[in-house]
Structure formats: C-alpha cells, structure tokens
Coordinates of N, CA and C in Angstrom, one line a residue:
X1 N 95.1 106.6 103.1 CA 95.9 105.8 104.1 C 97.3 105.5 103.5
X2 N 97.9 105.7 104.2 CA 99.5 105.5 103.7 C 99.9 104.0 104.0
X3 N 100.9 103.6 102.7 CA 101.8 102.1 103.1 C 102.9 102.4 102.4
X4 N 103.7 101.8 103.9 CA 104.6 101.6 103.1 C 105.3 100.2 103.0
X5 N 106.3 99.9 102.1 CA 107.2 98.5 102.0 C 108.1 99.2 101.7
X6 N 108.8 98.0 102.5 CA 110.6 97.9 102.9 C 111.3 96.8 102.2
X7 N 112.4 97.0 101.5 CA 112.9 95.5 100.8 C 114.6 96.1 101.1
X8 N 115.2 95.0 100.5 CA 116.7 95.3 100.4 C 117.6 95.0 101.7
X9 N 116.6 94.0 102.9 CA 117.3 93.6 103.8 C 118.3 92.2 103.6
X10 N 119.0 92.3 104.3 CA 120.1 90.7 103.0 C 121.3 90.5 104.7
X11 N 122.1 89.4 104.4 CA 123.0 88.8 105.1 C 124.3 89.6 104.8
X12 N 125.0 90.3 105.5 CA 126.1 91.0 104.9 C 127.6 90.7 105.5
X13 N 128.9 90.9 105.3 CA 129.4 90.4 106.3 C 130.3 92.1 106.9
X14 N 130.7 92.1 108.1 CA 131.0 93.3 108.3 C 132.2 94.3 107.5
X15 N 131.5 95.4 107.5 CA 132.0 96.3 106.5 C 131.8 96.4 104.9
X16 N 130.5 95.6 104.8 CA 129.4 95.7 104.0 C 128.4 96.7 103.8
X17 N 128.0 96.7 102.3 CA 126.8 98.1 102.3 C 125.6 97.2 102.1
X18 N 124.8 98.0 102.3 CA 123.1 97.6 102.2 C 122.6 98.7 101.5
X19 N 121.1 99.0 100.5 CA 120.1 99.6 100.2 C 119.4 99.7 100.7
X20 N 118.6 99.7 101.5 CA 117.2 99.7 101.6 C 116.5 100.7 101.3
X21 N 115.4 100.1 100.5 CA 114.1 100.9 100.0 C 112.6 100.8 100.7
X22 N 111.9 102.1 100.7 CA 110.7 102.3 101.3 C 109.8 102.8 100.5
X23 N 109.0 101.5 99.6 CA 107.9 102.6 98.9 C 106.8 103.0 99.7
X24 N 106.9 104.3 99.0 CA 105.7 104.7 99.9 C 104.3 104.7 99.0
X25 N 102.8 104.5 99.1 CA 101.9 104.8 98.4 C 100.6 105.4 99.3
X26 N 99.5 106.0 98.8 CA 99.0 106.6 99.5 C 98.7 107.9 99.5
X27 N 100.4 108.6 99.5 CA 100.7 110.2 99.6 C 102.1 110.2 99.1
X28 N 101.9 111.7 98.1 CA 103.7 111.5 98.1 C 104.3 112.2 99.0
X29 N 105.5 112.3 98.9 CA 106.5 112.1 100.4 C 106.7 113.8 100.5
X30 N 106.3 114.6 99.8 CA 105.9 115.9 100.4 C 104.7 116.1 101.3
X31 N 104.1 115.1 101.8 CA 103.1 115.4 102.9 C 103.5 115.3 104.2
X32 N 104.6 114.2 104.2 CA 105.0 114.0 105.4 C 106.3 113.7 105.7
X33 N 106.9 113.6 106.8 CA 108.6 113.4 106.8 C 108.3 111.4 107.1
X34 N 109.6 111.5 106.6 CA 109.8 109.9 106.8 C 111.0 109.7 107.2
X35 N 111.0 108.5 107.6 CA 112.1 107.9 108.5 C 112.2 106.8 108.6
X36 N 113.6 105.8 109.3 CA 113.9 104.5 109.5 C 114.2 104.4 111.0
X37 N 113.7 103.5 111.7 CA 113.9 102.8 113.0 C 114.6 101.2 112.8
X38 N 115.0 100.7 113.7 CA 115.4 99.4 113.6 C 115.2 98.9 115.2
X39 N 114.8 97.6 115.1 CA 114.8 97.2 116.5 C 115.9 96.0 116.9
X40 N 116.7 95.5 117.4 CA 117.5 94.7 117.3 C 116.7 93.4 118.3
X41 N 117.2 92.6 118.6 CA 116.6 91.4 119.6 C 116.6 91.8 120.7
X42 N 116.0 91.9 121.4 CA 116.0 92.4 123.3 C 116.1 93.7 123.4
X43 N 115.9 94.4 122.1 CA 116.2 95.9 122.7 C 114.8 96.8 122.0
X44 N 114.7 97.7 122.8 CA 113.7 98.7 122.1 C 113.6 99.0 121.2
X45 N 112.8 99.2 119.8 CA 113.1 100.1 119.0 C 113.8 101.7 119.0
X46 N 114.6 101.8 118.2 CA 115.0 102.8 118.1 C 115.2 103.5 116.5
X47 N 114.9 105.0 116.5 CA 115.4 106.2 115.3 C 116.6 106.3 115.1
X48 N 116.4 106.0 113.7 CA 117.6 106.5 113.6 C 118.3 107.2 112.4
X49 N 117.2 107.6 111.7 CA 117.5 108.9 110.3 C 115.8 109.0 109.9
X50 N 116.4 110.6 109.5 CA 114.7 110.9 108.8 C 115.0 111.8 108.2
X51 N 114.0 111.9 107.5 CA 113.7 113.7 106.3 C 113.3 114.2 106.1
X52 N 112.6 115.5 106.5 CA 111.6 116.4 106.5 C 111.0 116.7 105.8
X53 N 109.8 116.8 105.4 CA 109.1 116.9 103.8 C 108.7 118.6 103.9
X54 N 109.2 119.4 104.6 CA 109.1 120.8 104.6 C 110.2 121.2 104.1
X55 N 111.7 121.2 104.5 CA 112.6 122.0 104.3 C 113.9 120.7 104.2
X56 N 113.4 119.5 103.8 CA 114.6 118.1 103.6 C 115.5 118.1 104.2
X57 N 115.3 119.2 105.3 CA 116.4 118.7 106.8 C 116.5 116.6 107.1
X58 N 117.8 116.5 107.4 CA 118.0 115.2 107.4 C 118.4 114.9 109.0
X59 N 118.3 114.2 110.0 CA 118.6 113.8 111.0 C 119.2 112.5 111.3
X60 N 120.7 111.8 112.2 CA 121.0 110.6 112.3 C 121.5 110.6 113.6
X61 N 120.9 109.4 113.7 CA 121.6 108.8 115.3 C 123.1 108.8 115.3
X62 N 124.0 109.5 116.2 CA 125.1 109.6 116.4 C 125.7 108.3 116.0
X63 N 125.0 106.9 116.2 CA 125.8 105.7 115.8 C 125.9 105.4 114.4
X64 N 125.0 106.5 113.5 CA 125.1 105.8 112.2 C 125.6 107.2 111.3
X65 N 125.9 108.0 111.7 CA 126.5 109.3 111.5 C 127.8 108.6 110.5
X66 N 127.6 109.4 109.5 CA 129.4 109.1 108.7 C 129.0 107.9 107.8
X67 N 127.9 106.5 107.9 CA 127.9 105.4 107.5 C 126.7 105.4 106.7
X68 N 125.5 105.9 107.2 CA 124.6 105.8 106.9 C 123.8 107.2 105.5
X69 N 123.3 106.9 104.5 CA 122.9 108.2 104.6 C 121.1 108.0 103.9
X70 N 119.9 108.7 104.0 CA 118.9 108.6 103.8 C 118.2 109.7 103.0
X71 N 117.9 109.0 101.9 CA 117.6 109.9 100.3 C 115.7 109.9 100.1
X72 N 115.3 110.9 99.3 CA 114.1 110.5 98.9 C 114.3 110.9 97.5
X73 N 113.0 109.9 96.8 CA 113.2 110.5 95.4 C 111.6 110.4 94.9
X74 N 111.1 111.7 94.8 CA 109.7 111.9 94.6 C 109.6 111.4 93.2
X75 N 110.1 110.9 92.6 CA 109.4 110.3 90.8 C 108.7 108.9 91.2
X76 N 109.7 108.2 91.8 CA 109.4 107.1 92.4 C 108.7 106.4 93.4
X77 N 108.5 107.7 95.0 CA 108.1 108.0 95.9 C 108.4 106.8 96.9
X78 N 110.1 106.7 96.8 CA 110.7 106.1 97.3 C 111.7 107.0 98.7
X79 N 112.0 106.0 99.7 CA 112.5 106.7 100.4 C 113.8 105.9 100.7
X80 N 115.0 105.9 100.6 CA 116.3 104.7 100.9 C 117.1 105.3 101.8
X81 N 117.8 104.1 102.2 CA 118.9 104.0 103.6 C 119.8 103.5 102.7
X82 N 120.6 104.2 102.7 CA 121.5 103.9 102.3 C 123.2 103.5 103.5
X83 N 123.2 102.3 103.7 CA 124.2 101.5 104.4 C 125.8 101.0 104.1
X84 N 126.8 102.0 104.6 CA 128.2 101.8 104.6 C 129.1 101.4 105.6
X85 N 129.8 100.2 105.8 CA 130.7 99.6 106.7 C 129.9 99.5 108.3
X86 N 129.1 98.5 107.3 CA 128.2 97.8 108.3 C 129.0 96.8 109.3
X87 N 128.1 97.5 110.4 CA 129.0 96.8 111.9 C 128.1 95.3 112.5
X88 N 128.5 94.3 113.5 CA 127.6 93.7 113.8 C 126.2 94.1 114.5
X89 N 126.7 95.6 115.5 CA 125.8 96.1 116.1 C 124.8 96.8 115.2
X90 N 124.8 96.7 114.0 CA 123.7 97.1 112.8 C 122.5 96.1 113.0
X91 N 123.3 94.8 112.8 CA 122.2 93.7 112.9 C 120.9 94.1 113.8
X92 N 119.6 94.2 113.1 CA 118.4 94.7 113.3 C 117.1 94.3 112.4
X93 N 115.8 94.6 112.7 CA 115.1 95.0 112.1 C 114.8 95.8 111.4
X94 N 114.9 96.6 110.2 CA 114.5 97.9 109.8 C 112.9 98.3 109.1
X95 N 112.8 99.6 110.1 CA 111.4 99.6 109.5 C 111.3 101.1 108.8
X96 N 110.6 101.3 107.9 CA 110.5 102.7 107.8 C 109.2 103.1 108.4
X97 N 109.0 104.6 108.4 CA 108.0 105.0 109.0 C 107.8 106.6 108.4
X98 N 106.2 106.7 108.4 CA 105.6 107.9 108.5 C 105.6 108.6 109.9
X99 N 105.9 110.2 109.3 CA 105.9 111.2 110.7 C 105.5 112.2 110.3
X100 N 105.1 113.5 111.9 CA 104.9 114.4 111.4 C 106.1 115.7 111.5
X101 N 107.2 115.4 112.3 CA 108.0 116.4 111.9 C 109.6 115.4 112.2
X102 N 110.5 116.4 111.7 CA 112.1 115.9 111.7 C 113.1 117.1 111.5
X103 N 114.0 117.1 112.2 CA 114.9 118.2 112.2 C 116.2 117.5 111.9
X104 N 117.3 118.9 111.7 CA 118.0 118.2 111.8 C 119.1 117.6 112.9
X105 N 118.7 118.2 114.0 CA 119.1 117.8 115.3 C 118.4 117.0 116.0
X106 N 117.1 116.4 115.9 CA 116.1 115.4 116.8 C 115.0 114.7 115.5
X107 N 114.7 113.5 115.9 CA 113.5 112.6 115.3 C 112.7 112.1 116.5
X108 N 111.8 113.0 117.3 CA 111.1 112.8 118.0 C 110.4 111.6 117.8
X109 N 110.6 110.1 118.3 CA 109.3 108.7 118.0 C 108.3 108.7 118.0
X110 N 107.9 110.0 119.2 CA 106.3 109.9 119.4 C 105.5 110.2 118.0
X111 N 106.3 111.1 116.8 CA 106.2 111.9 116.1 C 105.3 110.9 114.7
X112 N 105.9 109.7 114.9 CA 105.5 108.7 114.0 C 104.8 107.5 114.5
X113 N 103.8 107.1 112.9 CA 102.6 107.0 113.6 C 102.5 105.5 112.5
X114 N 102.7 105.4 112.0 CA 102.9 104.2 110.8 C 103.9 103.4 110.3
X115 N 104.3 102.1 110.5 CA 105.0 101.7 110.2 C 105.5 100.7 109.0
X116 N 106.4 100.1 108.4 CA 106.0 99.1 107.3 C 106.8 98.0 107.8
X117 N 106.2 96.5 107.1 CA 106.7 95.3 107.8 C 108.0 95.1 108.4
X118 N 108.7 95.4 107.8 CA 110.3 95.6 108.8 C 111.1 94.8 107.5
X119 N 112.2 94.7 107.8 CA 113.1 94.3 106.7 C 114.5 94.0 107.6
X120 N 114.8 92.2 107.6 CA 115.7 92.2 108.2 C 117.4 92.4 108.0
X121 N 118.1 92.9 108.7 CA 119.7 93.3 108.0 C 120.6 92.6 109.6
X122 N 120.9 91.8 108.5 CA 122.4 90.8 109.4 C 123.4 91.1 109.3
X123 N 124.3 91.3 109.8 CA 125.8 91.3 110.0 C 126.4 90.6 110.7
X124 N 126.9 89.9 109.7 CA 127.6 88.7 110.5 C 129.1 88.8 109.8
X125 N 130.3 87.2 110.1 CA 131.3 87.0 109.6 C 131.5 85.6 109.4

C-alpha cells in the first residue's frame, strides 16, 4: 500500500518560492507516476504537474507553466514542487498523489487514486 506525506507548506508573501516534498513509501516511484493537485476554498480540486515513472515525461497546468517545476529523486523516494513567484491565486491546498499514467501534454484525475494529507501554501502580503 502506498503513503505518501507532504510537508514544506508555509505563509509566503507574493513572489515567493516554496518546496514542497512528497515522501513516498510503500513503492519506489518507478512503479508509478506521481503528481500534485491543489484545491483552493470553494473550488474543485485541480492537477497541476506530474511525472511519469515510464519515460519522466513532465506535465503542467498552463497556470503554473514557467514558475513551477516538479522533480523526483529515487535515493530518497521523494517527489518535490518546486514553487517560484508565487501569486495569491496559488493560495491552496497541496496534495500529492499516486497515478497511473502522465504525459507530457495531459494528467488525466481520473488517473489517480491516492492521496496524501494535503499541505497548506498561503500567499498573502
């Protein structure tokens, strides 16, 4: 069974970076692709970067394109978000997640199936 934890959520003020980390245990991260979603207050969750554990194709939501970028590092079997010139509309939940596939043009939701506690990221001023 897979878990994962999320840490490295913090108060930032805009145009701030963040880390966030996802350990993962269970499996290492060549079994499956992984990914980050974020849910904000009153809105759906939404995808928005992942990694393919076939061919490390990377995928990002057009809003985090340029700012964002998402690494894995199998020694560790960690997976991070890495966060640059953080906007207010960042302010979210972040969760990482297990999947079973990711391109680098689409992170299909349906595709993931496990999530970890969430980790919150503020952007404020």
């Amino acid at each position: 069974q897979v878990q994962l934890v999320e840490s490295g959520g913090d108060l930032v003020q805009p145009g701030g970076s963040l880390r966030l980390s996802c350990v993962v245990s269970g499996y290492t991260l060549d079994y499956f692709a992984f990914g980050w979603f974020r849910q904000a207050p009153g809105k759906e969750r939404e995808a928005i970067s992942c990694i393919s554990h076939t061919d490390r194709a990377i995928y990002y939501r057009d809003s985090v394109k340029g700012r964002f970028t998402i690494s894995a590092d199998d020694a560790s079997n960690t997976v991070y978000l890495q966060m640059n010139d953080l906007k207010s509309e960042d302010t979210a939940v972040y969760y990482c997640a297990r999947g079973y596939y990711c391109a680098e043009n689409v992170m299909p939701s349906y595709e993931y199936d496990a999530f970890g506690q969430g980790t919150q990221v503020t952007v404020t001023s």
